[in-house]
PDB file of C-alpha atoms in Angstrom:
ATOM      1  CA  MET A  11      -5.661  15.868 -14.151  1.00  0.00           C
ATOM      2  CA  ASN A  12      -6.219  14.602 -10.624  1.00  0.00           C
ATOM      3  CA  LYS A  13      -5.750  17.587  -8.289  1.00  0.00           C
ATOM      4  CA  THR A  14      -3.429  15.719  -5.931  1.00  0.00           C
ATOM      5  CA  VAL A  15      -1.248  14.607  -8.846  1.00  0.00           C
ATOM      6  CA  GLU A  16      -1.346  18.143 -10.234  1.00  0.00           C
ATOM      7  CA  SER A  17       0.011  19.463  -6.930  1.00  0.00           C
ATOM      8  CA  TYR A  18       3.251  17.545  -7.666  1.00  0.00           C
ATOM      9  CA  LEU A  19       3.913  19.531 -10.858  1.00  0.00           C
ATOM     10  CA  PRO A  20       6.072  22.149  -9.050  1.00  0.00           C
ATOM     11  CA  PHE A  21       8.238  19.341  -7.622  1.00  0.00           C
ATOM     12  CA  PHE A  22       8.344  17.690 -11.059  1.00  0.00           C
ATOM     13  CA  ASN A  23       9.499  20.976 -12.613  1.00  0.00           C
ATOM     14  CA  PHE A  24      12.083  21.418  -9.851  1.00  0.00           C
ATOM     15  CA  LEU A  25      13.564  17.967 -10.522  1.00  0.00           C
ATOM     16  CA  CYS A  26      13.689  18.747 -14.223  1.00  0.00           C
ATOM     17  CA  THR A  27      15.895  21.800 -13.545  1.00  0.00           C
ATOM     18  CA  ILE A  28      18.618  19.741 -11.845  1.00  0.00           C
ATOM     19  CA  ILE A  29      18.702  16.449 -13.771  1.00  0.00           C
ATOM     20  CA  GLY A  30      21.069  15.742 -16.611  1.00  0.00           C
ATOM     21  CA  GLY A  31      20.189  14.574 -20.087  1.00  0.00           C
ATOM     22  CA  ASN A  32      20.532  10.907 -19.111  1.00  0.00           C
ATOM     23  CA  THR A  33      17.713  10.977 -16.540  1.00  0.00           C
ATOM     24  CA  GLU A  34      13.998  10.804 -17.306  1.00  0.00           C
ATOM     25  CA  VAL A  35      11.379  12.197 -14.918  1.00  0.00           C
ATOM     26  CA  VAL A  36       7.772  11.034 -15.331  1.00  0.00           C
ATOM     27  CA  LEU A  37       4.563  12.052 -13.584  1.00  0.00           C
ATOM     28  CA  HIS A  38       1.755   9.464 -13.709  1.00  0.00           C
ATOM     29  CA  ASP A  39      -1.950  10.086 -13.083  1.00  0.00           C
ATOM     30  CA  PHE A  40      -3.784   6.776 -12.549  1.00  0.00           C
ATOM     31  CA  THR A  41      -7.213   8.247 -13.329  1.00  0.00           C
ATOM     32  CA  ASP A  42      -6.740   6.837 -16.844  1.00  0.00           C
ATOM     33  CA  LEU A  43      -4.216   3.996 -16.786  1.00  0.00           C
ATOM     34  CA  SER A  44      -4.206   3.803 -20.573  1.00  0.00           C
ATOM     35  CA  HIS A  45      -2.861   7.380 -20.752  1.00  0.00           C
ATOM     36  CA  SER A  46      -1.283   7.783 -17.326  1.00  0.00           C
ATOM     37  CA  VAL A  47       1.786   9.844 -18.309  1.00  0.00           C
ATOM     38  CA  VAL A  48       0.751  13.482 -17.789  1.00  0.00           C
ATOM     39  CA  ALA A  49       4.222  15.065 -17.699  1.00  0.00           C
ATOM     40  CA  ILE A  50       7.632  13.813 -18.838  1.00  0.00           C
ATOM     41  CA  ARG A  51      11.138  15.190 -19.297  1.00  0.00           C
ATOM     42  CA  ASN A  52      13.835  13.463 -21.386  1.00  0.00           C
ATOM     43  CA  GLY A  53      11.297  11.039 -22.792  1.00  0.00           C
ATOM     44  CA  HIS A  54      13.866   9.985 -25.419  1.00  0.00           C
ATOM     45  CA  ILE A  55      15.324   7.671 -22.774  1.00  0.00           C
ATOM     46  CA  SER A  56      12.275   5.379 -22.742  1.00  0.00           C
ATOM     47  CA  GLY A  57      10.686   6.506 -26.000  1.00  0.00           C
ATOM     48  CA  ARG A  58       7.557   7.653 -24.170  1.00  0.00           C
ATOM     49  CA  HIS A  59       5.538  10.853 -24.331  1.00  0.00           C
ATOM     50  CA  VAL A  60       2.560  12.478 -22.616  1.00  0.00           C
ATOM     51  CA  GLY A  61      -0.402  10.123 -22.990  1.00  0.00           C
ATOM     52  CA  ALA A  62       1.634   6.900 -22.757  1.00  0.00           C
ATOM     53  CA  PRO A  63       0.108   4.101 -20.631  1.00  0.00           C
ATOM     54  CA  ALA A  64       1.060   2.914 -17.171  1.00  0.00           C
ATOM     55  CA  THR A  65       3.954   0.441 -17.127  1.00  0.00           C
ATOM     56  CA  ASP A  66       3.757  -3.158 -15.958  1.00  0.00           C
ATOM     57  CA  PHE A  67       5.363  -2.070 -12.670  1.00  0.00           C
ATOM     58  CA  ALA A  68       2.823   0.747 -12.183  1.00  0.00           C
ATOM     59  CA  LEU A  69      -0.053  -1.670 -12.777  1.00  0.00           C
ATOM     60  CA  LYS A  70       1.395  -4.003 -10.133  1.00  0.00           C
ATOM     61  CA  MET A  71       1.570  -1.102  -7.674  1.00  0.00           C
ATOM     62  CA  VAL A  72      -2.092  -0.244  -8.321  1.00  0.00           C
ATOM     63  CA  HIS A  73      -2.950  -3.880  -7.550  1.00  0.00           C
ATOM     64  CA  SER A  74      -0.670  -4.121  -4.504  1.00  0.00           C
ATOM     65  CA  ASP A  75      -1.319  -3.348  -0.862  1.00  0.00           C
ATOM     66  CA  ILE A  76       1.515  -0.888  -0.350  1.00  0.00           C
ATOM     67  CA  PRO A  77       2.078  -0.016   3.335  1.00  0.00           C
ATOM     68  CA  GLN A  78       0.691   3.445   4.046  1.00  0.00           C
ATOM     69  CA  ASP A  79       3.971   4.512   5.640  1.00  0.00           C
ATOM     70  CA  GLN A  80       5.928   3.660   2.477  1.00  0.00           C
ATOM     71  CA  ASP A  81       6.313   6.845   0.450  1.00  0.00           C
ATOM     72  CA  TYR A  82       8.638   5.580  -2.274  1.00  0.00           C
ATOM     73  CA  THR A  83      10.403   2.510  -3.642  1.00  0.00           C
ATOM     74  CA  GLU A  84      14.018   1.561  -3.234  1.00  0.00           C
ATOM     75  CA  LEU A  85      16.172   1.651  -6.356  1.00  0.00           C
ATOM     76  CA  TYR A  86      15.174  -0.984  -8.903  1.00  0.00           C
ATOM     77  CA  LEU A  87      16.229  -2.064 -12.367  1.00  0.00           C
ATOM     78  CA  SER A  88      14.123  -1.269 -15.413  1.00  0.00           C
ATOM     79  CA  HIS A  89      14.527  -1.355 -19.175  1.00  0.00           C
ATOM     80  CA  SER A  90      13.467   0.861 -22.038  1.00  0.00           C
ATOM     81  CA  ALA A  91      11.461  -0.584 -24.926  1.00  0.00           C
ATOM     82  CA  THR A  92      14.755  -1.121 -26.770  1.00  0.00           C
ATOM     83  CA  GLY A  93      16.285  -3.009 -23.840  1.00  0.00           C
ATOM     84  CA  LYS A  94      18.448  -0.156 -22.528  1.00  0.00           C
ATOM     85  CA  PRO A  95      19.224  -0.729 -18.798  1.00  0.00           C
ATOM     86  CA  LEU A  96      17.888   1.929 -16.461  1.00  0.00           C
ATOM     87  CA  ARG A  97      18.120   2.560 -12.727  1.00  0.00           C
ATOM     88  CA  SER A  98      14.769   3.682 -11.343  1.00  0.00           C
ATOM     89  CA  ALA A  99      12.877   4.815  -8.260  1.00  0.00           C
ATOM     90  CA  SER A 100       9.261   5.881  -7.798  1.00  0.00           C
ATOM     91  CA  MET A 101       7.423   8.094  -5.323  1.00  0.00           C
ATOM     92  CA  PHE A 102       3.841   7.147  -4.455  1.00  0.00           C
ATOM     93  CA  ILE A 103       1.138   9.802  -4.736  1.00  0.00           C
ATOM     94  CA  ARG A 104      -1.881   9.090  -2.546  1.00  0.00           C
ATOM     95  CA  GLU A 105      -5.256  10.700  -2.047  1.00  0.00           C
ATOM     96  CA  ASN A 106      -7.094   9.701   1.142  1.00  0.00           C
ATOM     97  CA  GLY A 107      -4.880   6.617   1.335  1.00  0.00           C
ATOM     98  CA  THR A 108      -5.533   5.533  -2.258  1.00  0.00           C
ATOM     99  CA  LEU A 109      -2.710   5.406  -4.818  1.00  0.00           C
ATOM    100  CA  VAL A 110      -3.622   7.945  -7.519  1.00  0.00           C
ATOM    101  CA  GLY A 111      -0.278   8.446  -9.219  1.00  0.00           C
ATOM    102  CA  MET A 112       3.504   8.142  -9.096  1.00  0.00           C
ATOM    103  CA  LEU A 113       6.500  10.353  -9.725  1.00  0.00           C
ATOM    104  CA  CYS A 114       9.232   8.238 -11.334  1.00  0.00           C
ATOM    105  CA  VAL A 115      12.902   8.845 -12.079  1.00  0.00           C
ATOM    106  CA  ASN A 116      14.747   6.635 -14.598  1.00  0.00           C
ATOM    107  CA  THR A 117      18.482   7.046 -15.170  1.00  0.00           C
ATOM    108  CA  ASP A 118      20.236   5.603 -18.216  1.00  0.00           C
ATOM    109  CA  THR A 119      23.128   3.579 -16.745  1.00  0.00           C
ATOM    110  CA  SER A 120      24.542   2.369 -20.058  1.00  0.00           C
ATOM    111  CA  LEU A 121      27.378   4.923 -19.983  1.00  0.00           C
ATOM    112  CA  ILE A 122      28.261   3.872 -16.422  1.00  0.00           C
ATOM    113  CA  VAL A 123      28.337   0.228 -17.481  1.00  0.00           C
ATOM    114  CA  GLN A 124      30.575   1.084 -20.451  1.00  0.00           C
ATOM    115  CA  LEU A 125      32.892   3.082 -18.198  1.00  0.00           C
ATOM    116  CA  LYS A 126      33.049   0.202 -15.705  1.00  0.00           C
ATOM    117  CA  SER A 127      33.974  -2.240 -18.472  1.00  0.00           C
ATOM    118  CA  LEU A 128      36.626   0.162 -19.768  1.00  0.00           C
ATOM    119  CA  THR A 129      38.221   0.686 -16.352  1.00  0.00           C
ATOM    120  CA  GLU A 130      38.208  -3.063 -15.694  1.00  0.00           C
ATOM    121  CA  ALA A 131      39.943  -3.613 -19.033  1.00  0.00           C
ATOM    122  CA  ILE A 132      42.516  -0.961 -18.128  1.00  0.00           C
ATOM    123  CA  ALA A 133      43.010  -2.525 -14.681  1.00  0.00           C
ATOM    124  CA  GLU A 134      43.929  -5.830 -16.314  1.00  0.00           C
ATOM    125  CA  THR A 135      46.906  -4.119 -17.944  1.00  0.00           C
ATOM    126  CA  LEU A 136      48.197  -2.537 -14.706  1.00  0.00           C
ATOM    127  CA  PRO A 137      51.363  -3.893 -13.068  1.00  0.00           C
ATOM    128  CA  PRO A 138      50.978  -6.297 -10.099  1.00  0.00           C
ATOM    129  CA  GLY A 139      50.051  -4.509  -6.881  1.00  0.00           C
ATOM    130  CA  VAL A 140      48.324  -1.627  -8.629  1.00  0.00           C
ATOM    131  CA  SER A 141      44.528  -1.622  -8.530  1.00  0.00           C
ATOM    132  CA  GLY A 142      41.986   0.070 -10.729  1.00  0.00           C
ATOM    133  CA  ASP A 143      38.469   0.597  -9.449  1.00  0.00           C
ATOM    134  CA  GLY A 144      35.574   0.402 -11.882  1.00  0.00           C
ATOM    135  CA  ALA A 145      32.635   2.742 -11.909  1.00  0.00           C
ATOM    136  CA  VAL A 146      30.016   1.946  -9.290  1.00  0.00           C
ATOM    137  CA  GLU A 147      26.591   1.257 -10.724  1.00  0.00           C
ATOM    138  CA  GLY A 148      24.874   1.681  -7.371  1.00  0.00           C
ATOM    139  CA  HIS A 149      22.633  -0.717  -5.497  1.00  0.00           C
ATOM    140  CA  ALA A 150      19.454  -1.613  -7.298  1.00  0.00           C
ATOM    141  CA  ASN A 151      16.878  -4.255  -6.563  1.00  0.00           C
ATOM    142  CA  ALA A 152      17.178  -6.802  -9.363  1.00  0.00           C
ATOM    143  CA  ALA A 153      14.048  -8.549  -8.060  1.00  0.00           C
ATOM    144  CA  ILE A 154      11.935  -5.603  -9.220  1.00  0.00           C
ATOM    145  CA  GLY A 155      11.648  -5.244 -12.956  1.00  0.00           C
ATOM    146  CA  GLU A 156       9.917  -2.688 -15.148  1.00  0.00           C
ATOM    147  CA  HIS A 157       9.577  -2.317 -18.904  1.00  0.00           C
ATOM    148  CA  LEU A 158       8.990   1.248 -20.032  1.00  0.00           C
ATOM    149  CA  THR A 159       6.733   0.690 -23.025  1.00  0.00           C
ATOM    150  CA  ALA A 160       5.205   3.529 -25.004  1.00  0.00           C
ATOM    151  CA  SER A 161       1.848   1.900 -25.801  1.00  0.00           C
ATOM    152  CA  VAL A 162      -0.593  -0.787 -24.676  1.00  0.00           C
ATOM    153  CA  ASP A 163       0.302  -2.751 -27.828  1.00  0.00           C
ATOM    154  CA  GLU A 164       3.989  -2.839 -26.864  1.00  0.00           C
ATOM    155  CA  LEU A 165       3.286  -3.833 -23.263  1.00  0.00           C
ATOM    156  CA  VAL A 166       0.943  -6.682 -24.223  1.00  0.00           C
ATOM    157  CA  ALA A 167       3.113  -7.917 -27.096  1.00  0.00           C
ATOM    158  CA  LYS A 168       6.152  -8.061 -24.831  1.00  0.00           C
ATOM    159  CA  ARG A 169       4.316  -9.911 -22.070  1.00  0.00           C
ATOM    160  CA  VAL A 170       2.713 -12.410 -24.476  1.00  0.00           C
ATOM    161  CA  GLY A 171       6.051 -12.991 -26.200  1.00  0.00           C
ATOM    162  CA  GLU A 172       7.801 -13.605 -22.865  1.00  0.00           C
ATOM    163  CA  PHE A 173       5.126 -16.082 -21.816  1.00  0.00           C
ATOM    164  CA  ALA A 174       5.349 -18.043 -25.069  1.00  0.00           C
ATOM    165  CA  ALA A 175       9.159 -18.066 -24.906  1.00  0.00           C
ATOM    166  CA  SER A 176       9.022 -19.432 -21.357  1.00  0.00           C
ATOM    167  CA  ARG A 177       7.028 -22.369 -22.738  1.00  0.00           C
ATOM    168  CA  GLY A 178       9.400 -22.832 -25.663  1.00  0.00           C
ATOM    169  CA  LYS A 179       6.609 -22.205 -28.145  1.00  0.00           C
ATOM    170  CA  ALA A 180       5.500 -19.691 -30.720  1.00  0.00           C
ATOM    171  CA  VAL A 181       2.437 -17.668 -29.682  1.00  0.00           C
ATOM    172  CA  PRO A 182       0.037 -19.183 -32.279  1.00  0.00           C
ATOM    173  CA  VAL A 183       0.578 -22.739 -30.996  1.00  0.00           C
ATOM    174  CA  LEU A 184      -0.132 -22.083 -27.334  1.00  0.00           C
ATOM    175  CA  SER A 185      -2.642 -24.608 -26.023  1.00  0.00           C
ATOM    176  CA  VAL A 186      -6.031 -23.651 -24.577  1.00  0.00           C
ATOM    177  CA  ALA A 187      -4.699 -24.349 -21.083  1.00  0.00           C
ATOM    178  CA  GLU A 188      -1.661 -22.147 -21.726  1.00  0.00           C
ATOM    179  CA  ARG A 189      -3.821 -19.345 -23.104  1.00  0.00           C
ATOM    180  CA  LEU A 190      -5.964 -19.543 -19.981  1.00  0.00           C
ATOM    181  CA  GLU A 191      -2.827 -19.395 -17.838  1.00  0.00           C
ATOM    182  CA  LEU A 192      -1.574 -16.382 -19.801  1.00  0.00           C
ATOM    183  CA  ILE A 193      -4.899 -14.553 -19.487  1.00  0.00           C
ATOM    184  CA  GLY A 194      -4.814 -15.266 -15.741  1.00  0.00           C
ATOM    185  CA  ALA A 195      -1.300 -13.842 -15.491  1.00  0.00           C
ATOM    186  CA  LEU A 196      -2.282 -10.703 -17.418  1.00  0.00           C
ATOM    187  CA  GLU A 197      -5.358 -10.279 -15.226  1.00  0.00           C
ATOM    188  CA  GLY A 198      -3.245 -10.634 -12.085  1.00  0.00           C
ATOM    189  CA  GLU A 199      -0.819  -8.002 -13.369  1.00  0.00           C
ATOM    190  CA  GLY A 200      -3.621  -5.504 -14.033  1.00  0.00           C
ATOM    191  CA  VAL A 201      -3.166  -5.446 -17.805  1.00  0.00           C
ATOM    192  CA  PHE A 202      -6.918  -5.530 -18.404  1.00  0.00           C
ATOM    193  CA  LEU A 203      -7.273  -2.247 -16.510  1.00  0.00           C
ATOM    194  CA  LEU A 204      -5.868  -0.625 -19.647  1.00  0.00           C
ATOM    195  CA  LYS A 205      -8.376   0.517 -22.261  1.00  0.00           C
ATOM    196  CA  GLY A 206      -8.192  -1.578 -25.398  1.00  0.00           C
ATOM    197  CA  ALA A 207      -6.190  -4.357 -23.717  1.00  0.00           C
ATOM    198  CA  VAL A 208      -8.741  -7.030 -24.632  1.00  0.00           C
ATOM    199  CA  ALA A 209      -8.505  -6.147 -28.323  1.00  0.00           C
ATOM    200  CA  VAL A 210      -4.701  -6.121 -28.225  1.00  0.00           C
ATOM    201  CA  VAL A 211      -4.538  -9.478 -26.413  1.00  0.00           C
ATOM    202  CA  ALA A 212      -6.990 -10.972 -28.917  1.00  0.00           C
ATOM    203  CA  GLN A 213      -4.851  -9.762 -31.810  1.00  0.00           C
ATOM    204  CA  SER A 214      -1.649 -11.040 -30.183  1.00  0.00           C
ATOM    205  CA  LEU A 215      -3.150 -14.505 -29.671  1.00  0.00           C
ATOM    206  CA  ASP A 216      -4.983 -14.450 -33.026  1.00  0.00           C
ATOM    207  CA  ILE A 217      -8.315 -15.147 -31.348  1.00  0.00           C
ATOM    208  CA  SER A 218     -11.542 -13.185 -31.115  1.00  0.00           C
ATOM    209  CA  GLU A 219     -12.319 -10.619 -28.428  1.00  0.00           C
ATOM    210  CA  PRO A 220     -15.278 -12.723 -27.169  1.00  0.00           C
ATOM    211  CA  SER A 221     -12.800 -15.578 -26.680  1.00  0.00           C
ATOM    212  CA  VAL A 222     -10.631 -13.358 -24.502  1.00  0.00           C
ATOM    213  CA  TYR A 223     -13.700 -12.384 -22.445  1.00  0.00           C
ATOM    214  CA  ARG A 224     -14.598 -16.065 -22.011  1.00  0.00           C
ATOM    215  CA  TYR A 225     -11.088 -16.806 -20.753  1.00  0.00           C
ATOM    216  CA  LEU A 226     -11.388 -13.841 -18.381  1.00  0.00           C
ATOM    217  CA  GLN A 227     -14.694 -15.126 -17.014  1.00  0.00           C
ATOM    218  CA  LYS A 228     -13.108 -18.486 -16.264  1.00  0.00           C
ATOM    219  CA  VAL A 229     -10.152 -16.807 -14.545  1.00  0.00           C
ATOM    220  CA  ARG A 230     -12.359 -14.557 -12.435  1.00  0.00           C
ATOM    221  CA  ARG A 231     -14.577 -17.464 -11.335  1.00  0.00           C
ATOM    222  CA  ARG A 232     -11.612 -19.265  -9.798  1.00  0.00           C
TER     223      ARG A 232
END
């Protein structure tokens, strides 16, 4: 484990002593993006475990020029692999100015949403002039999205499926131009930093690995 990331283990353990069962705490080490999760508590929330890969959001952060004076993100919305809504925030771990890991907190908000719906339903039955306040979900940045996938296969399959759906097509009938566009999008999101991503993308598109590399060469020559 990266020594700087390892130095956050006491803080990770501290957080784990005060969180409830509906909050996941994850420590990422970006030395190996394909197995970046090095410590996790309440992994049942996202279905992940130690050795799981970096998320799509984490890959974007590795690719981004984050201001050096920004130590953490604001609250943002994320989703588990099963689509469960989560409220998340991440702390950046740097070594000599380079992002080497993140400490992430993901809270399952589904119970809050259910409570809000219940209180709103109750409020509708109250007499005129009597108000009923719903549960407050908190402020989260809907512009930031993250999918907490447990494997490279899941991450790639989800991204490929979303791309095909946005074109109103099934994956096998994507045109050459659309495949090139998809490969470019995956490259821009850092997906090919993950070990085995080329093989998974090839399988998802039902093409050969050399074909994926040829698409990548075209993208990188642009």
